[in-house]
């Protein structure tokens, strides 16, 4: 098979997916259409529609764009079929019905931001950091009936430094995802559309614990200060900068506010009690189950993100605050 024989439909929505689409375009792959989510209402009254990042890039490149509300919509399925693609590439999109993923001659492969079978689900980058992993990576695999369970084509590892937050890992995997996509396409071309792939079970030892990566909601992001200090530290960096770990802060006068915490450092293995506040070296600190965290970057509800030192300028009695 030659490169020009591939007719590719690309599916993706956020910035993470743009880098892979860009790599396909810049390496002269024949992307015949792009599928992405519908424009999203934004603004105070939701009166402005904001196009997904993938749509913006696709239109700049003159690529046809499809934005179905429902993936099983007969009109969408027929429109997709009209592009006569023989391969589909999916990055950070949504679950596809069989009528879509099984349509192309060579199937549909996904670029997933984890080393499958670990971290199947919608938020693999966040959960890898939250769980204190020192390594994650990217995987390409063929879609099948269940979420993130298909046969693996390729994997590439990525190291997670102990002080890295989600933004660092996200950026690294975004570029690594584009790289593995191109290499996967080379394998597909070399194998005439049928590259070697292996079942995920072959990569999982019987003693391995399987970690999942479910979608993250607001309530997921509330900090549990009863955890060991390292667990709280990882939880905060695993949600930074978005969506942000939070806790409820009560001032001495009883006023309640939400405090988002973006960056911390471990300053003590001792603890005054989970959730207790303290001031150490003129910096705000909160105790976890077995240690203390210095708040390096934070944000009060309705305020701008600030350093812990700037926060102390207006909250010199922080040790009298209560965390719940």
CSV table of N, CA and C in Angstrom, one decimal, residues 67-171:
chain,number,residue,atom,x,y,z
A,67,UNK,N,-20.4,17.8,12.4
A,67,UNK,CA,-20.6,18.0,13.9
A,67,UNK,C,-21.9,17.3,14.3
A,68,UNK,N,-22.0,16.0,14.4
A,68,UNK,CA,-23.3,15.4,14.7
A,68,UNK,C,-23.6,15.5,16.2
A,69,UNK,N,-24.9,15.7,16.5
A,69,UNK,CA,-25.4,15.7,17.8
A,69,UNK,C,-25.4,14.3,18.4
A,70,UNK,N,-25.8,13.3,17.5
A,70,UNK,CA,-25.9,11.9,17.8
A,70,UNK,C,-25.1,11.1,16.8
A,71,UNK,N,-24.2,10.2,17.3
A,71,UNK,CA,-23.4,9.5,16.3
A,71,UNK,C,-24.2,8.5,15.5
A,72,UNK,N,-25.4,8.1,16.0
A,72,UNK,CA,-26.2,7.1,15.2
A,72,UNK,C,-27.2,7.8,14.3
A,73,UNK,N,-27.2,9.1,14.3
A,73,UNK,CA,-28.1,9.8,13.4
A,73,UNK,C,-27.9,9.3,11.9
A,74,UNK,N,-29.0,8.8,11.3
A,74,UNK,CA,-28.8,8.3,9.9
A,74,UNK,C,-28.2,9.3,8.9
A,75,UNK,N,-28.6,10.5,9.1
A,75,UNK,CA,-28.1,11.6,8.2
A,75,UNK,C,-26.6,11.7,8.3
A,76,UNK,N,-26.1,11.7,9.6
A,76,UNK,CA,-24.7,11.7,9.8
A,76,UNK,C,-23.9,10.5,9.3
A,77,UNK,N,-24.5,9.3,9.6
A,77,UNK,CA,-23.9,8.1,9.1
A,77,UNK,C,-23.7,8.1,7.6
A,78,UNK,N,-24.8,8.5,6.9
A,78,UNK,CA,-24.8,8.6,5.5
A,78,UNK,C,-23.7,9.6,5.0
A,79,UNK,N,-23.7,10.7,5.6
A,79,UNK,CA,-22.7,11.8,5.2
A,79,UNK,C,-21.3,11.2,5.4
A,80,UNK,N,-21.0,10.5,6.5
A,80,UNK,CA,-19.7,10.0,6.8
A,80,UNK,C,-19.4,8.9,5.8
A,81,UNK,N,-20.3,8.1,5.4
A,81,UNK,CA,-20.1,7.1,4.4
A,81,UNK,C,-19.7,7.7,3.1
A,82,UNK,N,-20.2,8.8,2.8
A,82,UNK,CA,-20.0,9.5,1.5
A,82,UNK,C,-18.6,9.8,1.2
A,83,UNK,N,-17.8,9.9,2.3
A,83,UNK,CA,-16.4,10.3,2.2
A,83,UNK,C,-15.5,9.1,1.8
A,84,UNK,N,-16.1,7.9,1.8
A,84,UNK,CA,-15.4,6.7,1.4
A,84,UNK,C,-14.0,6.5,2.0
A,85,UNK,N,-13.9,6.8,3.3
A,85,UNK,CA,-12.7,6.6,4.0
A,85,UNK,C,-12.4,5.1,4.2
A,86,UNK,N,-11.1,4.8,4.2
A,86,UNK,CA,-10.8,3.4,4.5
A,86,UNK,C,-10.0,3.2,5.8
A,87,UNK,N,-9.9,4.4,6.6
A,87,UNK,CA,-9.4,4.4,7.9
A,87,UNK,C,-9.9,5.6,8.7
A,88,UNK,N,-10.2,5.4,10.0
A,88,UNK,CA,-10.5,6.5,10.8
A,88,UNK,C,-9.6,6.6,12.0
A,89,UNK,N,-9.2,7.8,12.4
A,89,UNK,CA,-8.3,8.1,13.5
A,89,UNK,C,-9.0,8.9,14.5
A,90,UNK,N,-9.0,8.4,15.7
A,90,UNK,CA,-9.8,9.1,16.8
A,90,UNK,C,-8.8,9.5,17.9
A,91,UNK,N,-8.9,10.8,18.4
A,91,UNK,CA,-8.1,11.3,19.5
A,91,UNK,C,-9.0,12.2,20.3
A,92,UNK,N,-9.2,11.8,21.6
A,92,UNK,CA,-9.9,12.6,22.6
A,92,UNK,C,-11.3,13.0,22.0
A,93,UNK,N,-12.1,12.0,21.7
A,93,UNK,CA,-13.4,12.2,21.2
A,93,UNK,C,-14.5,11.6,22.1
A,94,UNK,N,-15.4,10.9,21.6
A,94,UNK,CA,-16.5,10.3,22.3
A,94,UNK,C,-16.6,8.8,21.9
A,95,UNK,N,-17.5,8.1,22.7
A,95,UNK,CA,-17.7,6.7,22.3
A,95,UNK,C,-18.4,6.6,21.0
A,96,UNK,N,-17.9,5.7,20.1
A,96,UNK,CA,-18.5,5.5,18.8
A,96,UNK,C,-19.3,4.3,18.7
A,97,UNK,N,-20.5,4.3,18.1
A,97,UNK,CA,-21.3,3.1,17.8
A,97,UNK,C,-20.6,2.2,16.8
A,98,UNK,N,-20.9,1.0,16.7
A,98,UNK,CA,-20.3,0.1,15.8
A,98,UNK,C,-20.5,0.5,14.3
A,99,UNK,N,-21.7,1.1,14.1
A,99,UNK,CA,-22.0,1.5,12.7
A,99,UNK,C,-21.0,2.5,12.2
A,100,UNK,N,-20.3,3.2,13.1
A,100,UNK,CA,-19.3,4.2,12.8
A,100,UNK,C,-17.9,3.6,12.8
A,101,UNK,N,-17.5,2.9,13.9
A,101,UNK,CA,-16.1,2.5,14.0
A,101,UNK,C,-15.8,1.3,13.1
A,102,UNK,N,-16.8,0.6,12.7
A,102,UNK,CA,-16.6,-0.6,11.8
A,102,UNK,C,-16.8,-0.2,10.3
A,103,UNK,N,-17.1,1.0,10.0
A,103,UNK,CA,-17.3,1.4,8.7
A,103,UNK,C,-16.1,1.3,7.7
A,104,UNK,N,-14.9,1.8,8.1
A,104,UNK,CA,-13.8,1.8,7.1
A,104,UNK,C,-13.3,0.4,6.9
A,105,UNK,N,-12.7,0.2,5.8
A,105,UNK,CA,-12.1,-1.1,5.4
A,105,UNK,C,-11.0,-1.5,6.4
A,106,UNK,N,-10.2,-0.6,6.8
A,106,UNK,CA,-9.1,-0.9,7.7
A,106,UNK,C,-9.4,-0.6,9.2
A,107,UNK,N,-10.7,-0.3,9.5
A,107,UNK,CA,-11.1,-0.1,10.9
A,107,UNK,C,-10.8,1.3,11.4
A,108,UNK,N,-10.9,1.5,12.7
A,108,UNK,CA,-10.7,2.8,13.4
A,108,UNK,C,-9.7,2.6,14.5
A,109,UNK,N,-8.7,3.4,14.6
A,109,UNK,CA,-7.8,3.3,15.7
A,109,UNK,C,-7.8,4.6,16.5
A,110,UNK,N,-7.6,4.4,17.8
A,110,UNK,CA,-7.7,5.5,18.8
A,110,UNK,C,-6.3,5.8,19.4
A,111,UNK,N,-6.0,7.0,19.6
A,111,UNK,CA,-4.8,7.4,20.3
A,111,UNK,C,-5.2,7.7,21.8
A,112,UNK,N,-4.8,6.9,22.7
A,112,UNK,CA,-5.3,7.0,24.1
A,112,UNK,C,-4.1,7.5,25.0
A,113,UNK,N,-4.4,8.4,25.9
A,113,UNK,CA,-3.3,9.0,26.7
A,113,UNK,C,-3.0,8.2,27.9
A,114,UNK,N,-2.7,6.9,27.8
A,114,UNK,CA,-2.3,6.1,28.9
A,114,UNK,C,-1.7,4.8,28.3
A,115,UNK,N,-1.0,4.0,29.1
A,115,UNK,CA,-0.5,2.7,28.7
A,115,UNK,C,-1.6,1.7,29.0
A,116,UNK,N,-2.5,1.5,28.0
A,116,UNK,CA,-3.5,0.5,28.2
A,116,UNK,C,-2.9,-0.9,28.4
A,117,UNK,N,-3.6,-1.8,29.2
A,117,UNK,CA,-5.0,-1.6,29.7
A,117,UNK,C,-5.2,-0.7,30.9
A,118,UNK,N,-4.1,-0.2,31.4
A,118,UNK,CA,-4.2,0.7,32.6
A,118,UNK,C,-4.9,2.1,32.1
A,119,UNK,N,-5.7,2.6,33.0
A,119,UNK,CA,-6.4,3.9,32.8
A,119,UNK,C,-7.3,4.0,31.6
A,120,UNK,N,-8.2,3.0,31.5
A,120,UNK,CA,-9.2,3.1,30.5
A,120,UNK,C,-10.2,4.1,31.0
A,121,UNK,N,-10.7,5.0,30.1
A,121,UNK,CA,-11.7,5.9,30.6
A,121,UNK,C,-11.5,7.3,30.1
A,122,UNK,N,-12.3,8.3,30.6
A,122,UNK,CA,-12.3,9.6,30.0
A,122,UNK,C,-11.2,10.5,30.5
A,123,UNK,N,-10.6,10.2,31.7
A,123,UNK,CA,-9.6,11.2,32.3
A,123,UNK,C,-8.3,10.5,32.7
A,124,UNK,N,-7.6,9.8,31.7
A,124,UNK,CA,-6.4,9.0,32.1
A,124,UNK,C,-5.3,9.8,32.6
A,125,UNK,N,-5.1,11.0,32.1
A,125,UNK,CA,-4.0,11.9,32.5
A,125,UNK,C,-4.1,12.3,33.9
A,126,UNK,N,-5.3,12.8,34.3
A,126,UNK,CA,-5.6,13.2,35.6
A,126,UNK,C,-5.3,12.0,36.6
A,127,UNK,N,-5.9,10.9,36.3
A,127,UNK,CA,-5.9,9.8,37.3
A,127,UNK,C,-4.5,9.2,37.5
A,128,UNK,N,-3.7,9.2,36.4
A,128,UNK,CA,-2.3,8.7,36.5
A,128,UNK,C,-1.5,9.6,37.5
A,129,UNK,N,-1.7,10.9,37.4
A,129,UNK,CA,-1.0,11.8,38.4
A,129,UNK,C,-1.6,11.7,39.8
A,130,UNK,N,-2.9,11.7,39.9
A,130,UNK,CA,-3.6,11.5,41.2
A,130,UNK,C,-3.1,10.3,41.9
A,131,UNK,N,-2.9,9.2,41.2
A,131,UNK,CA,-2.4,8.0,41.8
A,131,UNK,C,-0.9,7.9,42.0
A,132,UNK,N,-0.2,9.0,41.7
A,132,UNK,CA,1.2,9.0,42.0
A,132,UNK,C,2.1,8.2,41.1
A,133,UNK,N,1.6,7.9,39.9
A,133,UNK,CA,2.3,7.1,38.9
A,133,UNK,C,3.6,7.9,38.5
A,134,UNK,N,4.7,7.2,38.3
A,134,UNK,CA,5.9,7.8,37.8
A,134,UNK,C,6.1,7.6,36.3
A,135,UNK,N,5.2,6.9,35.7
A,135,UNK,CA,5.2,6.7,34.2
A,135,UNK,C,3.8,6.5,33.7
A,136,UNK,N,3.5,7.1,32.5
A,136,UNK,CA,2.3,6.9,31.8
A,136,UNK,C,2.8,6.8,30.3
A,137,UNK,N,1.9,7.2,29.4
A,137,UNK,CA,2.3,7.1,28.0
A,137,UNK,C,1.1,7.2,27.1
A,138,UNK,N,1.3,6.8,25.8
A,138,UNK,CA,0.2,6.8,24.8
A,138,UNK,C,0.1,5.4,24.2
A,139,UNK,N,-1.1,5.1,23.8
A,139,UNK,CA,-1.3,3.8,23.1
A,139,UNK,C,-2.2,4.0,21.9
A,140,UNK,N,-1.9,3.3,20.8
A,140,UNK,CA,-2.8,3.2,19.7
A,140,UNK,C,-3.4,1.8,19.7
A,141,UNK,N,-4.7,1.8,19.5
A,141,UNK,CA,-5.4,0.5,19.5
A,141,UNK,C,-6.7,0.6,18.6
A,142,UNK,N,-7.1,-0.5,18.1
A,142,UNK,CA,-8.3,-0.6,17.3
A,142,UNK,C,-9.5,-0.6,18.1
A,143,UNK,N,-10.5,0.2,17.8
A,143,UNK,CA,-11.8,0.2,18.5
A,143,UNK,C,-12.5,-1.1,18.3
A,144,UNK,N,-13.2,-1.5,19.4
A,144,UNK,CA,-14.2,-2.6,19.3
A,144,UNK,C,-15.4,-2.2,20.1
A,145,UNK,N,-16.1,-3.2,20.6
A,145,UNK,CA,-17.4,-3.0,21.2
A,145,UNK,C,-17.3,-2.3,22.6
A,146,UNK,N,-16.3,-2.5,23.3
A,146,UNK,CA,-16.2,-1.9,24.7
A,146,UNK,C,-15.2,-0.8,24.7
A,147,UNK,N,-15.3,0.1,25.7
A,147,UNK,CA,-14.5,1.3,25.8
A,147,UNK,C,-13.0,0.9,26.1
A,148,UNK,N,-12.1,1.4,25.2
A,148,UNK,CA,-10.7,1.3,25.5
A,148,UNK,C,-10.2,-0.1,25.7
A,149,UNK,N,-10.8,-1.1,25.0
A,149,UNK,CA,-10.4,-2.5,25.2
A,149,UNK,C,-9.8,-3.2,24.0
A,150,UNK,N,-9.8,-2.5,22.9
A,150,UNK,CA,-9.4,-3.1,21.6
A,150,UNK,C,-7.9,-3.5,21.5
A,151,UNK,N,-7.6,-4.2,20.5
A,151,UNK,CA,-6.2,-4.7,20.3
A,151,UNK,C,-5.2,-3.6,20.1
A,152,UNK,N,-4.1,-3.7,20.8
A,152,UNK,CA,-3.1,-2.7,20.8
A,152,UNK,C,-2.1,-2.8,19.6
A,153,UNK,N,-1.9,-1.6,19.0
A,153,UNK,CA,-0.9,-1.6,17.9
A,153,UNK,C,0.4,-1.1,18.4
A,154,UNK,N,0.5,0.0,19.1
A,154,UNK,CA,1.8,0.5,19.6
A,154,UNK,C,1.6,1.2,20.9
A,155,UNK,N,2.7,1.3,21.7
A,155,UNK,CA,2.7,2.1,22.9
A,155,UNK,C,4.1,2.9,23.0
A,156,UNK,N,4.0,4.0,23.6
A,156,UNK,CA,5.2,4.8,23.9
A,156,UNK,C,5.1,5.3,25.4
A,157,UNK,N,6.1,5.1,26.2
A,157,UNK,CA,6.1,5.6,27.6
A,157,UNK,C,6.4,7.1,27.7
A,158,UNK,N,6.0,7.6,28.9
A,158,UNK,CA,6.3,9.0,29.2
A,158,UNK,C,6.5,9.1,30.7
A,159,UNK,N,7.6,9.7,31.1
A,159,UNK,CA,8.0,9.7,32.5
A,159,UNK,C,7.2,10.9,33.2
A,160,UNK,N,6.7,10.7,34.4
A,160,UNK,CA,6.0,11.7,35.2
A,160,UNK,C,6.9,12.1,36.4
A,161,UNK,N,7.6,13.3,36.3
A,161,UNK,CA,8.3,13.8,37.4
A,161,UNK,C,7.5,14.0,38.7
A,162,UNK,N,8.1,13.9,39.9
A,162,UNK,CA,7.3,13.9,41.1
A,162,UNK,C,6.6,15.3,41.3
A,163,UNK,N,7.2,16.3,40.7
A,163,UNK,CA,6.6,17.7,40.9
A,163,UNK,C,5.7,18.1,39.7
A,164,UNK,N,5.5,17.2,38.7
A,164,UNK,CA,4.7,17.6,37.5
A,164,UNK,C,3.2,17.6,37.8
A,165,UNK,N,2.5,18.6,37.2
A,165,UNK,CA,1.1,18.6,37.3
A,165,UNK,C,0.5,18.1,36.0
A,166,UNK,N,-0.8,18.1,35.9
A,166,UNK,CA,-1.5,17.6,34.7
A,166,UNK,C,-1.2,18.4,33.5
A,167,UNK,N,-1.0,19.7,33.6
A,167,UNK,CA,-0.6,20.5,32.4
A,167,UNK,C,0.7,20.0,31.7
A,168,UNK,N,1.7,19.7,32.6
A,168,UNK,CA,2.9,19.2,32.1
A,168,UNK,C,2.7,17.9,31.3
A,169,UNK,N,2.0,17.0,32.0
A,169,UNK,CA,1.8,15.6,31.4
A,169,UNK,C,0.9,15.7,30.1
A,170,UNK,N,-0.1,16.6,30.2
A,170,UNK,CA,-1.0,16.8,29.0
A,170,UNK,C,-0.2,17.2,27.8
A,171,UNK,N,0.7,18.2,28.0
A,171,UNK,CA,1.4,18.8,26.9
A,171,UNK,C,2.4,17.7,26.3
